[in-house]
Coordinates of C-alpha atoms in Angstrom, one line a residue:
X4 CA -3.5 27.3 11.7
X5 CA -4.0 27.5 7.9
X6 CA -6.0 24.6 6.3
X7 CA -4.7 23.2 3.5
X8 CA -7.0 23.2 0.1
X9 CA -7.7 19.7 -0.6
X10 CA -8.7 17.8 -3.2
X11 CA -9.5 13.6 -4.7
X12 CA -8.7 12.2 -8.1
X13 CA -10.8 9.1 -8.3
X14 CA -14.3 8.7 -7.0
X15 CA -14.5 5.0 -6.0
X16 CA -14.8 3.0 -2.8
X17 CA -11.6 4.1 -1.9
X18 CA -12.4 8.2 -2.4
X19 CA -15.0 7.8 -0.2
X20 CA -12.5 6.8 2.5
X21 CA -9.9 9.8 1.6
X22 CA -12.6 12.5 1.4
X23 CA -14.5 11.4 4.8
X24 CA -10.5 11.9 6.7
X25 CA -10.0 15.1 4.5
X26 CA -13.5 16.5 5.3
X27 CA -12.9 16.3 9.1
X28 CA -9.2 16.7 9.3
X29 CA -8.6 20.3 11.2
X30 CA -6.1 20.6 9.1
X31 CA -7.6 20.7 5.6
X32 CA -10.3 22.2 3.5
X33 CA -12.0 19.4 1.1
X34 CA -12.6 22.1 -2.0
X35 CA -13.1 19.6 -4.9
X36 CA -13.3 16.5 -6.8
X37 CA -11.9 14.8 -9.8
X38 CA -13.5 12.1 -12.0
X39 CA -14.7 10.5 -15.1
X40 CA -18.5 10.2 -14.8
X41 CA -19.6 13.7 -14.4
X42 CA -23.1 11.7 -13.1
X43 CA -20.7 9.9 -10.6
X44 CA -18.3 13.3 -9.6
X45 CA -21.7 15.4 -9.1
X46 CA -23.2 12.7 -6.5
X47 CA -19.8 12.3 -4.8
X48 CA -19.4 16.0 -4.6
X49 CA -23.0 16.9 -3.5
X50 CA -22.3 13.9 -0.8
X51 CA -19.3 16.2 0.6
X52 CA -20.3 19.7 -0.3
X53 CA -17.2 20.2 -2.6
X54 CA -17.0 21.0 -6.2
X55 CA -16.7 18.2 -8.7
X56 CA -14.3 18.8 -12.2
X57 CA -14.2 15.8 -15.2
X58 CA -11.5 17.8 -16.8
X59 CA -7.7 17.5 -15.4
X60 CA -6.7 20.8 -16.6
X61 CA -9.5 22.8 -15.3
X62 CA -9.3 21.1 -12.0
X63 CA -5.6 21.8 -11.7
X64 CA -6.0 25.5 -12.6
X65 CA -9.3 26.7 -11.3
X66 CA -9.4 24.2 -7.7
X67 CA -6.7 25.9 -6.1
X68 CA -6.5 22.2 -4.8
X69 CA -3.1 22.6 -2.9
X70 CA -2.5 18.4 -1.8
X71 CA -4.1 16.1 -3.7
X72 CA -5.1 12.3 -2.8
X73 CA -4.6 9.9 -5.8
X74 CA -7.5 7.0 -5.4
X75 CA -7.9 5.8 -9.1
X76 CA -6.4 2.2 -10.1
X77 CA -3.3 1.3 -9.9
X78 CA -2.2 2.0 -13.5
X79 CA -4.2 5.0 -13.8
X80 CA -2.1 6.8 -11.1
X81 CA 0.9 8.3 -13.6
X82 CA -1.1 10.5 -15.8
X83 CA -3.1 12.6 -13.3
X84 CA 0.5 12.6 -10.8
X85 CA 2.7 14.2 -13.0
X86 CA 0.4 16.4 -14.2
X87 CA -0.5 17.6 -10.7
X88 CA 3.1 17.3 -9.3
X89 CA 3.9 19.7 -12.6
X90 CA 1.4 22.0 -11.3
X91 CA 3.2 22.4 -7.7
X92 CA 0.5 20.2 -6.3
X93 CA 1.2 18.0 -3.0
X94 CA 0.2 14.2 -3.7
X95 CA -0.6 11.3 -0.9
X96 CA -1.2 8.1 -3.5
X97 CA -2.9 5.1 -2.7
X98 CA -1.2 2.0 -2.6
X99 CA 0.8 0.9 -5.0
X100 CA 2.5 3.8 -6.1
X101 CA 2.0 2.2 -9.8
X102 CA 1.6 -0.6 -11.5
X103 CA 5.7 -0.7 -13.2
X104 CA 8.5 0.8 -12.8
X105 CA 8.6 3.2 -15.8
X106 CA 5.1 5.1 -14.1
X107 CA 6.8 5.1 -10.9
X108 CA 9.5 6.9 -12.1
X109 CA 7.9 9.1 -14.1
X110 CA 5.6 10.1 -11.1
X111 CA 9.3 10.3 -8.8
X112 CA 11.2 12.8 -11.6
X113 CA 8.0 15.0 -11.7
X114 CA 8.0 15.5 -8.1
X115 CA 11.6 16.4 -8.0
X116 CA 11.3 18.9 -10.3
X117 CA 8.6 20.5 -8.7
X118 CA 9.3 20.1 -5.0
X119 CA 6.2 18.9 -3.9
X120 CA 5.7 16.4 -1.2
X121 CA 5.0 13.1 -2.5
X122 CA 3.4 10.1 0.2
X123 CA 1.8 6.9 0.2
X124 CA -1.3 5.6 1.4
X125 CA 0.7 2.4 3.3
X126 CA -1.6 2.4 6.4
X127 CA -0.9 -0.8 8.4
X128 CA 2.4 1.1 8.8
X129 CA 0.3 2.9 11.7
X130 CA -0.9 -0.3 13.1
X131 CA 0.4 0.0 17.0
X132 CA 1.8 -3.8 16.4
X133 CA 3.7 -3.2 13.2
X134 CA 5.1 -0.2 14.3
X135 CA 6.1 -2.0 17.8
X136 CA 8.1 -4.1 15.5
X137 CA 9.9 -1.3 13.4
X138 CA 11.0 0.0 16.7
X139 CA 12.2 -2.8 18.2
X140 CA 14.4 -3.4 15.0
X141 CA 15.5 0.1 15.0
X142 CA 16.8 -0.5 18.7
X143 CA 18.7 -3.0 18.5
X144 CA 16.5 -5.2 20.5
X145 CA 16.9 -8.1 18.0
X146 CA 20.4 -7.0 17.1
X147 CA 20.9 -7.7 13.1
X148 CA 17.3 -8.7 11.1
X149 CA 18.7 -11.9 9.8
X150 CA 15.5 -13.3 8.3
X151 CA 12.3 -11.5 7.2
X152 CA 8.7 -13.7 6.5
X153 CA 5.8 -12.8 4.5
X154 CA 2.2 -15.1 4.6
X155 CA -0.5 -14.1 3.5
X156 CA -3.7 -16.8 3.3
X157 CA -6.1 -14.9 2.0
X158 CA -9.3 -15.5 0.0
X159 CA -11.2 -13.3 -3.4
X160 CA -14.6 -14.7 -4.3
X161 CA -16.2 -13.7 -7.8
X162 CA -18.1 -11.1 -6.0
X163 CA -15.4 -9.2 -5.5
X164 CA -13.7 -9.2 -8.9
X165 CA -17.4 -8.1 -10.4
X166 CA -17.5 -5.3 -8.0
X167 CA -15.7 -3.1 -10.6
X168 CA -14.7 -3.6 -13.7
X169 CA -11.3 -3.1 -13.3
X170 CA -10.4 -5.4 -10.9
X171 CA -9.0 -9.1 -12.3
X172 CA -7.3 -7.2 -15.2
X173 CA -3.7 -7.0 -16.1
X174 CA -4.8 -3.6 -18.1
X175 CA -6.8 -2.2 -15.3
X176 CA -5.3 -3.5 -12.3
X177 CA -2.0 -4.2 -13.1
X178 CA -1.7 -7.6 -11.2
X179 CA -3.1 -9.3 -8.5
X180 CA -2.1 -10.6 -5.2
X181 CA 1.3 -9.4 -5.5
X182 CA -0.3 -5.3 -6.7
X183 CA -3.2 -5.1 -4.7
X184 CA -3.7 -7.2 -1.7
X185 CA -0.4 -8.6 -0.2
X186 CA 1.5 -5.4 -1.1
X187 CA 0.9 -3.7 2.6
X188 CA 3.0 -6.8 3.9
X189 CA 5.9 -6.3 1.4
X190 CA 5.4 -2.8 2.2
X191 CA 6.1 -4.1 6.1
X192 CA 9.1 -6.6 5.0
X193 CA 11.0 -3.8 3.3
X194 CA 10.4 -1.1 6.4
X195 CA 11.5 -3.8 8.3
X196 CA 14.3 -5.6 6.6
X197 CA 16.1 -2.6 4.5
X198 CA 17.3 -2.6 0.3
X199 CA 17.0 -5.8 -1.7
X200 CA 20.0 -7.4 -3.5
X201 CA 18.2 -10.4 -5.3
X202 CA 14.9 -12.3 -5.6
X203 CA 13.7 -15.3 -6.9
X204 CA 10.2 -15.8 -7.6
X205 CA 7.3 -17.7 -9.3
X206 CA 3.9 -16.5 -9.5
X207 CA 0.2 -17.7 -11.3
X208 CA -3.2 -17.7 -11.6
X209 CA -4.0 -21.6 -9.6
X210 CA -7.5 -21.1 -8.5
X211 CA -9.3 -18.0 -10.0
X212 CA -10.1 -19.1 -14.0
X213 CA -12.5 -16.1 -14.5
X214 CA -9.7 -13.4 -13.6
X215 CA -6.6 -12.4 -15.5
X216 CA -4.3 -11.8 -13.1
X217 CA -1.6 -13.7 -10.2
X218 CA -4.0 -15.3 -7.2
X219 CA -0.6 -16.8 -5.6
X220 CA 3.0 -16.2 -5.2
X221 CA 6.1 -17.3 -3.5
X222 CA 9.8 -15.3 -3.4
X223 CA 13.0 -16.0 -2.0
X224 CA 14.8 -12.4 -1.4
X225 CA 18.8 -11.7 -0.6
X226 CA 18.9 -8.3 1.1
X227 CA 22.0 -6.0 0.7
X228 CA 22.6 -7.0 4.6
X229 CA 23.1 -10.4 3.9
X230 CA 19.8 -11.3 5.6
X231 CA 16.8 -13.4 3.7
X232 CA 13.6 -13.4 3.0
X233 CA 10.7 -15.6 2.2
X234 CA 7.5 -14.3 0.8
X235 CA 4.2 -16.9 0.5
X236 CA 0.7 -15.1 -0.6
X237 CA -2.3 -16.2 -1.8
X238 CA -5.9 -15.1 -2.8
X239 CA -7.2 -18.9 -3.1
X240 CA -7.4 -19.9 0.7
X241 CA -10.7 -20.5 1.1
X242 CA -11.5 -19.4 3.7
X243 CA -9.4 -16.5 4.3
X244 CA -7.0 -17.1 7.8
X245 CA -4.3 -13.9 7.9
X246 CA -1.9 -12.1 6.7
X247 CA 1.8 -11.9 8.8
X248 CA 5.0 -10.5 9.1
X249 CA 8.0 -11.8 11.2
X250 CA 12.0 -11.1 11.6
X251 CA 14.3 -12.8 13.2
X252 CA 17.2 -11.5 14.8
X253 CA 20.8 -12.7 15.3
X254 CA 20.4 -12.7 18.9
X255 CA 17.6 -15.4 18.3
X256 CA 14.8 -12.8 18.5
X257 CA 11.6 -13.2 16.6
X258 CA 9.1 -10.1 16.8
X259 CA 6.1 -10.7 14.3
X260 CA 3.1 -8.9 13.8
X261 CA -0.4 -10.7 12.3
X262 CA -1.6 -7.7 10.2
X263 CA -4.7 -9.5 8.9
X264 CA -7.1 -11.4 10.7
X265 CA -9.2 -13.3 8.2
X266 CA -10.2 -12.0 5.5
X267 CA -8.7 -8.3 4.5
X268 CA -11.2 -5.6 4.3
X269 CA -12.6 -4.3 1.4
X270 CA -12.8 -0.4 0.9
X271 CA -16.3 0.1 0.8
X272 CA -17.3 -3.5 0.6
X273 CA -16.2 -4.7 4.6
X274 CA -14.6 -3.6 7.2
X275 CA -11.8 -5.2 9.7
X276 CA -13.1 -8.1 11.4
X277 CA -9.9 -8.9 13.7
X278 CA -7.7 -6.3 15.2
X279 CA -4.3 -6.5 14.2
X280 CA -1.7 -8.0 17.0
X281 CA 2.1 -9.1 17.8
X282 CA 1.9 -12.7 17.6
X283 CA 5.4 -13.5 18.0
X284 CA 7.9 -11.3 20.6
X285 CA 10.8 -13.0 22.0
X286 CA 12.9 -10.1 22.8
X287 CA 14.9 -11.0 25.8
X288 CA 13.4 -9.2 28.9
X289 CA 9.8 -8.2 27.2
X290 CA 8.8 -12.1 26.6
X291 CA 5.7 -11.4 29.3
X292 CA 4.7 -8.2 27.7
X293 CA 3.2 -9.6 24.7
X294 CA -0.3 -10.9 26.7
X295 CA -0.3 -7.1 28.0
X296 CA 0.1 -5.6 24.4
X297 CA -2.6 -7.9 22.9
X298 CA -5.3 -7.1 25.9
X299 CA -4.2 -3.6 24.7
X300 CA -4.3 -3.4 21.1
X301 CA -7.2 -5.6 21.3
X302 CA -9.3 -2.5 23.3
X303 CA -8.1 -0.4 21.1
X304 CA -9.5 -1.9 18.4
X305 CA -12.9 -2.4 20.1
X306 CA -13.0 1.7 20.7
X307 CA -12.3 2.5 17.1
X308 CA -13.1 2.1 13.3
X309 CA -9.9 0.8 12.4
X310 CA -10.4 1.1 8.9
X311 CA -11.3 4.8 8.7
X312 CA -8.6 5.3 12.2
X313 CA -5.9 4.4 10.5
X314 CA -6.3 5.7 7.1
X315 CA -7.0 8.9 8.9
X316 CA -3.4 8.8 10.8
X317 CA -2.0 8.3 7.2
X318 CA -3.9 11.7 5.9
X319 CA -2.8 13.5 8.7
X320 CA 0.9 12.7 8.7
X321 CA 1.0 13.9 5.2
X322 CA -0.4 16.8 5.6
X323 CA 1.8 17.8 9.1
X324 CA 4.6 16.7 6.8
X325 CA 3.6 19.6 4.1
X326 CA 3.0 21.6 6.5
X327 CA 6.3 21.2 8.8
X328 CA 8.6 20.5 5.3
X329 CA 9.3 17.3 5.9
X330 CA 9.1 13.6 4.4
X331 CA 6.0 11.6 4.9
X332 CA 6.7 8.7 7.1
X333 CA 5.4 7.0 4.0
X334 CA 7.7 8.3 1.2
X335 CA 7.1 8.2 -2.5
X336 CA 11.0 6.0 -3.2
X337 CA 9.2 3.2 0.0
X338 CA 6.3 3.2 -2.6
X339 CA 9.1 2.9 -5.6
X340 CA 10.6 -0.1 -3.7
X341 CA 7.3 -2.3 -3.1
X342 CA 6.6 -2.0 -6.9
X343 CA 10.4 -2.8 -7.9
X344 CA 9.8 -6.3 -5.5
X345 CA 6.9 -7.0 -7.1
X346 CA 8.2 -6.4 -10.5
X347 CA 11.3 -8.7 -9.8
X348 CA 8.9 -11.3 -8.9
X349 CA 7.2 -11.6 -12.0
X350 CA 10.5 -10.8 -13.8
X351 CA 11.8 -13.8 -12.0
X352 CA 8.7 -15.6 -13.2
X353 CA 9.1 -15.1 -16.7
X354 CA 13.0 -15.3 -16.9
X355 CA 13.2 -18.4 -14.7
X356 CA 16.4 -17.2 -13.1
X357 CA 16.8 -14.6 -9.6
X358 CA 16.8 -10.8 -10.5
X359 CA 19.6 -8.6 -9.2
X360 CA 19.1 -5.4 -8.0
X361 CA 18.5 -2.4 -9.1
X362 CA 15.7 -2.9 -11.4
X363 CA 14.8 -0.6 -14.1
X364 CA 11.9 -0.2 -16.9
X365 CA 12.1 -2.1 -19.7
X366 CA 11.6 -0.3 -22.5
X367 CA 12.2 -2.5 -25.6
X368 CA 9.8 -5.3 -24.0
X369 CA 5.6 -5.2 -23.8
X370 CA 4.7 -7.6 -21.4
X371 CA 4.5 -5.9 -18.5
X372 CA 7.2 -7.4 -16.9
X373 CA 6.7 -10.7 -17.8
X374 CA 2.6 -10.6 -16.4
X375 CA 2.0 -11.5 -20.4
X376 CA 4.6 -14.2 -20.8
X377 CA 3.0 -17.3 -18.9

């Protein structure tokens, strides 16, 4: 089988994550590097034996980098996308796809225009209990998802925003709870629930004074189905308890799925303390299966590295689906719609009124959808 030439733009805690998978994935060959610091890019590249570039345009043009993955911040993903989606390159981005709308779609029109496979780095989606619950919905086995839950009671000390100077900052980041830590749930909610028609939300900063950015969030969502949706997250529960997802079906069905144990892991910083589980399954006929899935899912955990596992499932379905010529299971519009919610959320925020659907960028306003107004 040919390996495909692979390559990382962005060589934080997250990179390291990305080029470990690509450097022992069968199905790729780690060839190079990307980053600012040329001190930084030559110790991450001696550390996997690939060759490290601080120049976009030489590293598109002399790599011969074939699938790229995209690890810088949030807001810093647009710029080095397009450029490599213009230069017929494959990309697997890391969560969020952006920061707004207007770099999503910039990043989207680039990689129609090319061809190239765009995915997301959306790994709880590969979590044996969250996908139980996809295809549970997707069989009918709840009948119609009439109400999806988000909660998230999570917890960010100081260390953690001085880990890197990006982190805390509208500029940098590009938001908060909402952009960097609950979005794998909303990623869930929307996999699980289908389009939005509406949302209603209020956001703020209650309990972290030294950061910019949102620590805490609540929505109210109207989905094109007629179902709703209630999203609660937080960075300020101290401490952390877990992150979950839940539907419930019309035939009185709830299947839910505790993501998060605890804290969430830190790339770099910590690792997964709790293995992910169904904590709700009422599906009529499987009611004594749940104690048999948790004993499972529980060993499973105990056998692996979660956090490395899963990311690695995520890196190789990508590159089966460049190499088959097919989606991503993650695709780059799933990655458009968890930014859009977001972005309706602080919309809603600032214009103290729900947000219909479809959202677009605003181009005659400058405060990042509404982030700057309160």
């Amino acid at each position: 089988m040919r390996k495909i030439k692979t390559g990382i733009i962005g060589t934080g805690k997250v990179g390291h994550l990305h080029a470990a998978e690509l450097a022992s994935n069968q199905k790729s060959e780690f060839t190079s590097v990307l980053g600012r610091s040329p001190e930084k890019t030559n110790k991450f590249a001696d550390q996997y034996g690939v060759k490290a570039y601080t120049d976009l345009d030489a590293f598109l043009k002399k790599s011969g980098v074939e699938a790229l993955c995209i690890c810088t911040p949030h807001p810093a993903h647009r710029d080095p996308s397009v450029a490599a989606a213009e230069a017929g390159v494959h990309l697997l981005v890391e969560k969020p796809l952006a920061s707004s709308l207007e770099d999503c779609d910039a990043i989207l029109d680039a990689v129609e225009k090319s061809g190239v496979k765009l995915g997301m780095l959306c790994q709880r989606r590969f979590y044996e209990p969250c996908a139980r619950v996809h295809e549970a919905i997707e069989a009918g086995k709840i009948e119609r998802p009439i109400l999806g839950t988000v909660t998230v009671l999570g917890w960010r000390d100081q260390d953690y925003y001085d880990s890197d100077s990006w982190r805390g900052t509208w500029k940098e980041e590009g938001g908060g709870v909402l952009v960097n830590q609950a979005v794998h749930q909303l990623d869930l909610l929307l996999w699980y629930m289908g389009p939005v028609a509406e949302v209603s939300g209020y956001w703020g900063n209650l309990n972290h004074p030294s950061i910019e950015v949102d620590d805490t969030a609540v929505a109210s969502i109207r989905f094109k189905s007629g179902a709703l949706g209630q999203v609660i997250v937080s960075n300020s529960y101290n401490p952390a308890i877990h992150g979950k997802v839940s539907v419930l079906g019309s035939n009185g069905s709830l299947v839910g799925v505790q993501t998060d144990g605890g804290a969430m892991f830190i790339a770099g910083m910590s690792k997964i303390e709790e293995p992910p589980l169904n904590d709700y399954w009422t599906v009529p006929g499987e009611e004594s299966k749940l104690p048999e899935w948790i004993k499972e899912d529980t060993a499973q955990f105990n056998r692996i590295n979660a956090m490395e596992h899963y990311h690695a499932l995520n890196i190789d379905d990508f590159l089966e689906a460049i190499i088959e010529d097919r989606e991503p299971c993650v695709s780059g519009q799933a990655g458009r719609e968890t930014v859009e919610l977001f972005t309706a959320i602080y919309r809603s925020g600032r214009d103290g009124k729900s947000i219909q659907y479809p959202l677009y960028p605003e181009y005659d306003r400058s405060d990042l959808d509404g982030r700057l107004s309160t």
